[in-house]
Coordinates of C-alpha atoms and ligand atoms in Angstrom, one line a residue:
M1 CA 51.5 141.3 98.8
K2 CA 50.7 138.5 96.4
K3 CA 53.0 136.0 96.8
F4 CA 56.0 135.1 98.6
F5 CA 59.0 133.4 96.3
S6 CA 62.1 135.3 97.7
V7 CA 63.0 138.9 98.5
N8 CA 61.6 140.3 95.4
D9 CA 58.1 140.3 96.4
V10 CA 60.0 142.6 99.9
H11 CA 58.6 146.1 98.8
D12 CA 60.7 148.1 102.3
L13 CA 62.3 145.4 103.6
K14 CA 63.3 147.7 107.0
K15 CA 59.4 148.6 106.6
L16 CA 59.0 144.5 106.8
V17 CA 61.4 143.6 109.6
L18 CA 60.5 146.5 111.6
K19 CA 56.7 145.1 111.4
A20 CA 57.8 141.3 112.5
K21 CA 59.7 142.9 115.1
D22 CA 55.7 145.3 116.2
I23 CA 53.4 141.2 115.9
K24 CA 56.0 139.2 117.1
A25 CA 55.5 142.0 120.6
S26 CA 52.5 141.9 120.0
P27 CA 51.1 138.6 118.4
F28 CA 47.0 138.7 118.6
S29 CA 46.8 142.0 118.3
D30 CA 45.5 140.8 114.9
K31 CA 43.5 138.1 115.5
Q32 CA 40.8 138.8 113.6
L33 CA 43.0 139.5 110.5
G34 CA 42.8 135.4 109.2
E35 CA 39.2 135.0 110.2
N36 CA 37.5 132.8 108.0
K37 CA 39.7 132.2 106.0
T38 CA 41.5 129.1 104.9
L39 CA 45.6 128.1 105.2
G40 CA 46.9 125.4 103.4
L41 CA 50.6 123.9 103.9
I42 CA 51.2 121.5 101.2
F43 CA 54.7 119.9 102.3
L44 CA 56.6 117.5 99.1
N45 CA 59.3 117.0 101.7
P46 CA 60.2 116.8 105.1
S47 CA 59.8 119.6 107.7
L48 CA 60.2 120.2 111.5
R49 CA 60.1 123.8 111.6
T50 CA 58.2 125.2 109.0
R51 CA 55.4 122.6 108.8
L52 CA 54.8 124.8 112.9
S53 CA 55.9 128.3 113.2
T54 CA 53.8 128.5 109.9
Q55 CA 51.0 126.5 111.2
K56 CA 50.8 128.9 114.3
A57 CA 51.0 131.5 112.3
G58 CA 48.1 131.0 110.8
L59 CA 46.8 130.2 114.0
N60 CA 48.3 133.3 115.7
L61 CA 46.3 135.6 113.0
G62 CA 42.2 133.7 113.3
M63 CA 43.0 131.2 110.1
Q64 CA 41.6 128.1 109.9
V65 CA 45.2 125.9 108.3
M66 CA 45.1 122.4 106.6
V67 CA 48.2 121.0 106.7
M68 CA 49.2 117.9 103.4
N69 CA 52.6 115.6 103.3
M70 CA 51.9 115.4 100.0
G71 CA 54.7 113.8 99.5
Q72 CA 54.0 111.0 101.0
E73 CA 50.4 110.7 101.9
G74 CA 48.8 112.5 98.5
W75 CA 48.9 111.2 95.0
A76 CA 52.0 110.9 92.8
L77 CA 52.1 114.5 90.4
E78 CA 52.8 114.8 87.0
T79 CA 53.8 118.4 86.3
R80 CA 54.7 117.7 82.6
D81 CA 52.9 118.4 79.7
G82 CA 51.2 117.0 77.2
I83 CA 51.9 113.6 77.8
A84 CA 50.3 110.3 78.2
M85 CA 50.3 109.8 82.2
D86 CA 50.9 106.1 81.2
G87 CA 53.8 105.5 84.5
N88 CA 54.1 105.9 87.4
T89 CA 51.8 109.3 87.9
V90 CA 48.9 109.0 89.5
E91 CA 47.8 113.4 88.8
H92 CA 48.9 116.4 87.5
I93 CA 49.7 119.5 89.4
R94 CA 46.5 121.2 86.9
E95 CA 44.9 119.1 88.9
A96 CA 46.3 119.2 92.3
A97 CA 46.9 122.5 92.1
G98 CA 43.0 123.9 91.3
V99 CA 42.1 121.9 93.7
I100 CA 44.2 123.0 96.9
G101 CA 43.1 126.3 95.3
Q102 CA 39.3 126.2 95.3
Y103 CA 39.4 125.3 99.9
C104 CA 42.5 127.9 100.2
D105 CA 42.3 131.8 100.5
V106 CA 46.2 131.3 100.7
V107 CA 48.6 128.3 100.0
G108 CA 52.4 127.9 100.6
F109 CA 54.4 124.7 99.0
R110 CA 56.8 123.8 100.4
S111 CA 59.0 121.1 97.4
F112 CA 62.8 120.4 96.9
P113 CA 64.7 120.0 94.3
S114 CA 66.2 117.5 92.4
L115 CA 69.8 117.7 92.4
K116 CA 70.0 116.1 88.8
N117 CA 69.1 118.4 86.4
R118 CA 70.5 121.7 87.0
D119 CA 68.3 123.6 84.5
E120 CA 64.9 121.9 85.6
D121 CA 65.5 123.0 89.6
Y122 CA 66.3 126.6 88.5
S123 CA 63.3 126.9 86.5
E124 CA 60.5 126.2 89.7
E125 CA 58.6 125.1 87.1
L126 CA 56.8 122.7 90.5
F127 CA 56.4 126.4 92.1
N128 CA 55.2 128.7 89.5
K129 CA 53.1 125.3 87.6
F130 CA 51.5 124.9 90.8
M131 CA 50.7 129.0 90.9
E132 CA 48.9 129.1 87.7
F133 CA 46.9 126.1 88.2
C134 CA 45.9 127.3 92.5
K135 CA 45.0 130.5 91.9
V136 CA 45.7 131.9 95.3
P137 CA 48.0 134.0 97.0
M138 CA 51.2 131.8 97.7
I139 CA 54.2 131.8 100.3
S140 CA 57.2 129.7 99.3
L141 CA 58.4 127.3 101.9
E142 CA 61.9 126.4 100.6
S143 CA 62.2 125.6 96.9
A144 CA 64.3 124.2 94.4
T145 CA 66.2 127.3 94.6
R146 CA 64.9 129.8 98.2
H147 CA 64.0 129.7 101.5
P148 CA 62.8 132.8 102.0
L149 CA 60.7 131.9 104.9
Q150 CA 64.0 131.5 106.8
S151 CA 65.8 134.1 105.5
F152 CA 63.9 137.2 106.6
A153 CA 63.6 135.2 109.7
D154 CA 67.3 135.0 110.6
L155 CA 67.6 138.8 109.0
L156 CA 64.8 139.8 111.9
T157 CA 67.9 137.9 114.3
I158 CA 70.3 139.7 112.9
E159 CA 69.0 143.0 113.6
E160 CA 67.5 141.2 117.2
H161 CA 71.1 140.5 118.8
K162 CA 73.7 142.6 116.2
T163 CA 75.9 144.9 119.0
V164 CA 77.3 147.2 116.1
K165 CA 75.6 149.1 112.9
K166 CA 76.5 147.9 109.9
P167 CA 77.8 143.9 111.5
K168 CA 80.0 141.8 108.7
V169 CA 77.6 137.9 108.4
V170 CA 79.6 135.3 107.0
L171 CA 78.1 133.2 105.4
T172 CA 80.6 129.1 106.0
W173 CA 80.2 126.5 103.4
A174 CA 80.3 123.2 106.5
P175 CA 80.6 119.5 105.7
H176 CA 77.5 117.2 105.8
V177 CA 77.4 113.3 105.0
K178 CA 74.1 114.1 101.8
A179 CA 73.5 116.1 98.4
L180 CA 72.0 118.9 100.3
P181 CA 70.3 122.0 98.1
Q182 CA 71.3 125.2 97.2
A183 CA 68.4 126.4 98.9
V184 CA 69.6 127.8 102.3
P185 CA 72.8 129.1 101.7
N186 CA 71.4 130.6 97.8
S187 CA 68.1 132.3 99.5
F188 CA 70.3 134.1 102.7
A189 CA 72.8 135.7 100.0
E190 CA 69.8 136.8 97.8
W191 CA 68.5 138.5 101.3
M192 CA 72.1 139.4 102.5
N193 CA 72.5 141.2 99.4
R194 CA 69.5 143.7 99.4
A195 CA 70.2 143.8 103.2
E196 CA 73.6 144.7 102.1
K197 CA 72.7 147.6 99.4
E198 CA 70.3 148.7 102.9
E199 CA 74.1 149.6 104.2
M200 CA 72.2 147.4 107.2
I201 CA 75.4 144.9 107.0
D202 CA 78.7 143.7 105.0
F203 CA 78.4 140.2 104.3
C204 CA 80.9 137.9 102.1
I205 CA 80.9 134.5 101.5
T206 CA 83.9 131.5 102.2
H207 CA 82.6 128.0 100.6
P208 CA 85.9 124.9 99.2
E209 CA 86.6 125.9 95.4
G210 CA 84.3 124.6 93.6
Y211 CA 81.1 125.3 95.7
E212 CA 80.4 128.2 93.8
L213 CA 76.6 129.0 93.9
A214 CA 74.7 131.1 91.0
E215 CA 76.1 134.6 90.3
E216 CA 72.0 135.5 90.4
F217 CA 71.8 135.0 94.3
T218 CA 75.5 135.6 95.5
K219 CA 75.6 139.5 92.7
D220 CA 79.5 140.6 93.8
S221 CA 80.0 139.6 97.5
E222 CA 83.1 139.1 98.2
I223 CA 84.4 135.2 98.3
I224 CA 87.5 134.7 100.4
Y225 CA 88.3 130.5 99.6
N226 CA 90.5 130.7 103.6
Q227 CA 87.6 130.1 105.7
E228 CA 89.3 131.8 109.1
E229 CA 90.5 134.7 107.2
A230 CA 86.8 135.3 106.3
I231 CA 85.6 134.5 110.1
K232 CA 88.2 136.9 111.9
D233 CA 86.4 139.4 113.2
A234 CA 82.9 138.8 112.3
D235 CA 79.4 139.6 114.4
F236 CA 77.4 136.2 112.8
V237 CA 78.8 133.4 111.5
Y238 CA 75.7 132.0 109.1
V239 CA 76.7 128.0 108.9
K240 CA 74.9 126.2 105.9
N241 CA 76.0 123.2 103.9
W242 CA 75.3 122.5 100.3
S243 CA 75.7 120.6 97.1
S244 CA 77.5 121.7 94.0
Y245 CA 76.3 123.8 91.2
R246 CA 79.2 123.7 89.5
D247 CA 79.1 120.0 89.5
Y248 CA 75.7 120.5 90.3
G249 CA 74.3 117.7 93.3
K250 CA 77.4 117.1 93.3
V251 CA 79.9 117.1 96.7
I252 CA 83.1 117.2 95.7
S253 CA 84.8 117.6 99.3
T254 CA 83.6 117.3 102.6
D255 CA 86.5 118.1 104.5
S256 CA 86.5 118.0 108.4
K257 CA 88.6 121.6 107.9
W258 CA 85.4 123.0 107.4
M259 CA 83.3 122.1 109.8
I260 CA 84.4 125.8 112.5
Q261 CA 85.9 124.4 116.0
P262 CA 85.4 127.2 118.7
D263 CA 88.8 128.6 119.3
Q264 CA 88.4 129.9 116.3
L265 CA 85.6 131.9 116.7
S266 CA 85.6 135.8 118.7
K267 CA 84.1 136.0 121.5
S268 CA 82.4 138.3 120.2
T269 CA 81.0 136.5 117.0
K270 CA 77.7 134.7 117.2
V271 CA 76.6 131.6 115.3
M272 CA 74.2 131.1 113.0
H273 CA 72.4 127.8 111.2
C274 CA 68.6 127.3 110.1
L275 CA 68.2 123.7 112.2
P276 CA 68.2 120.8 111.3
V277 CA 71.4 120.3 111.9
R278 CA 74.1 117.2 112.3
R279 CA 75.9 118.1 115.5
D280 CA 80.0 117.0 115.0
V281 CA 79.7 117.0 110.7
E282 CA 78.5 120.6 110.1
L283 CA 78.6 121.9 113.5
A284 CA 80.3 121.9 116.4
S285 CA 78.3 120.6 119.4
S286 CA 80.0 122.7 121.9
I287 CA 79.8 126.1 119.8
L288 CA 75.5 124.6 119.6
D289 CA 75.4 124.3 123.6
G290 CA 77.4 127.3 124.1
P291 CA 76.0 130.9 124.1
Q292 CA 77.4 132.0 121.1
S293 CA 74.9 130.0 119.3
L294 CA 71.8 131.7 117.5
V295 CA 69.7 128.4 116.3
Q296 CA 67.5 128.4 118.8
A297 CA 66.8 132.0 118.7
E298 CA 66.2 132.1 114.8
A299 CA 64.3 128.9 114.8
G300 CA 62.0 131.4 117.2
N301 CA 61.6 134.1 114.8
R302 CA 60.7 131.6 111.7
L303 CA 57.4 131.8 113.7
W304 CA 57.6 135.7 113.4
A305 CA 58.9 135.6 108.8
A306 CA 55.6 133.7 108.4
Q307 CA 53.2 136.1 111.0
T308 CA 54.2 139.1 109.3
V309 CA 54.1 137.1 105.6
L310 CA 50.8 136.3 106.1
T311 CA 49.4 139.2 107.2
E312 CA 50.8 141.4 104.2
I313 CA 48.6 139.1 101.9
L314 CA 46.0 139.5 103.9
S315 CA 45.8 142.4 104.1
S316 CA 46.9 143.6 100.4
Ligands
AN0_401 C1 67.3 121.6 104.3 C2 68.4 122.0 102.9 O1 69.7 122.2 102.9 O2 67.8 122.5 102.3 C3 66.0 121.5 104.9 C4 66.7 123.1 105.8 C5 66.0 124.3 106.3 N1 68.2 120.1 105.0 C6 68.2 119.0 104.8 O3 67.5 118.2 104.1 C7 69.3 118.1 105.8
CP402 N1 64.9 125.1 108.6 C1 63.8 124.8 108.2 O1 62.6 124.9 107.3 O2 63.5 123.7 109.2 P1 62.9 122.6 108.3 O3 63.0 122.3 107.7 O4 62.0 121.3 109.6 O5 60.9 122.9 108.9

């Protein structure tokens, strides 16, 4: 594996999940693999789970790990070519990424979308340029349109907790006070579509009208506008807010009826969320604190997803 940006970088999905289970069962069996190798984790935006789990994954493999909150502590980055840098940006991505690539053997990079210009965000210019100029294998720590380490951890969590061969997985929109990226639901849909193709799950999506995600991620997934109908009989309900893709970056509804109530769930339904979660806005605290919640299991699995991806990159 030379990069981990989307599910398309995964050759064999089932094998990758099995590998993650093996690594989870025996986390230190490859602790020589990363000897004398450096992992750089570059954040343009905040993070708790991604930062700590990916750092720990590198340490478990014997890597040296450097973390930089570039958004706060780095020079203001320019990405455009052909302009005189006489404004607020101080350093061009060509120089910055080139320098970081010399110090690291693998680079993880987080950059959220602007949510202002859809074409720019969906071109993934920032991630792609960084990769072009740093010249070492790169891992997405959440880019403008995807969060593959999260989706991988989510699939692992589903595989571990399923009680039927082909569980029903439902992605549901939830209310939020702010405009959030589509990266997590895009990526989840992309991974679940692949898992559905491999007969691992059944997948559908529910959201208010106007919150349709880009078809390149949802493909021909069923979209059900009635949440109650969609989540009925679900084995896993994946809760996430996102802003509109069509009316790009806008919050077009904050309808609190879309926050699932415990009595809407059947007893066997498990509830997932990538975190951070706004309690009693996106998800009822009684669900989060109850036995149906898998949020801690998902966050725990972020470590094994990251360690599996690093193992694949280091051994290729
Ligand atoms: C981010 C998002 O929705 O993409 C990160 C989630 C992992 N969430 C927030 O900004 C609250
Ligand atoms: N789920 C997730 O990526 O969390 P952080 O934004 O805290 O890294």
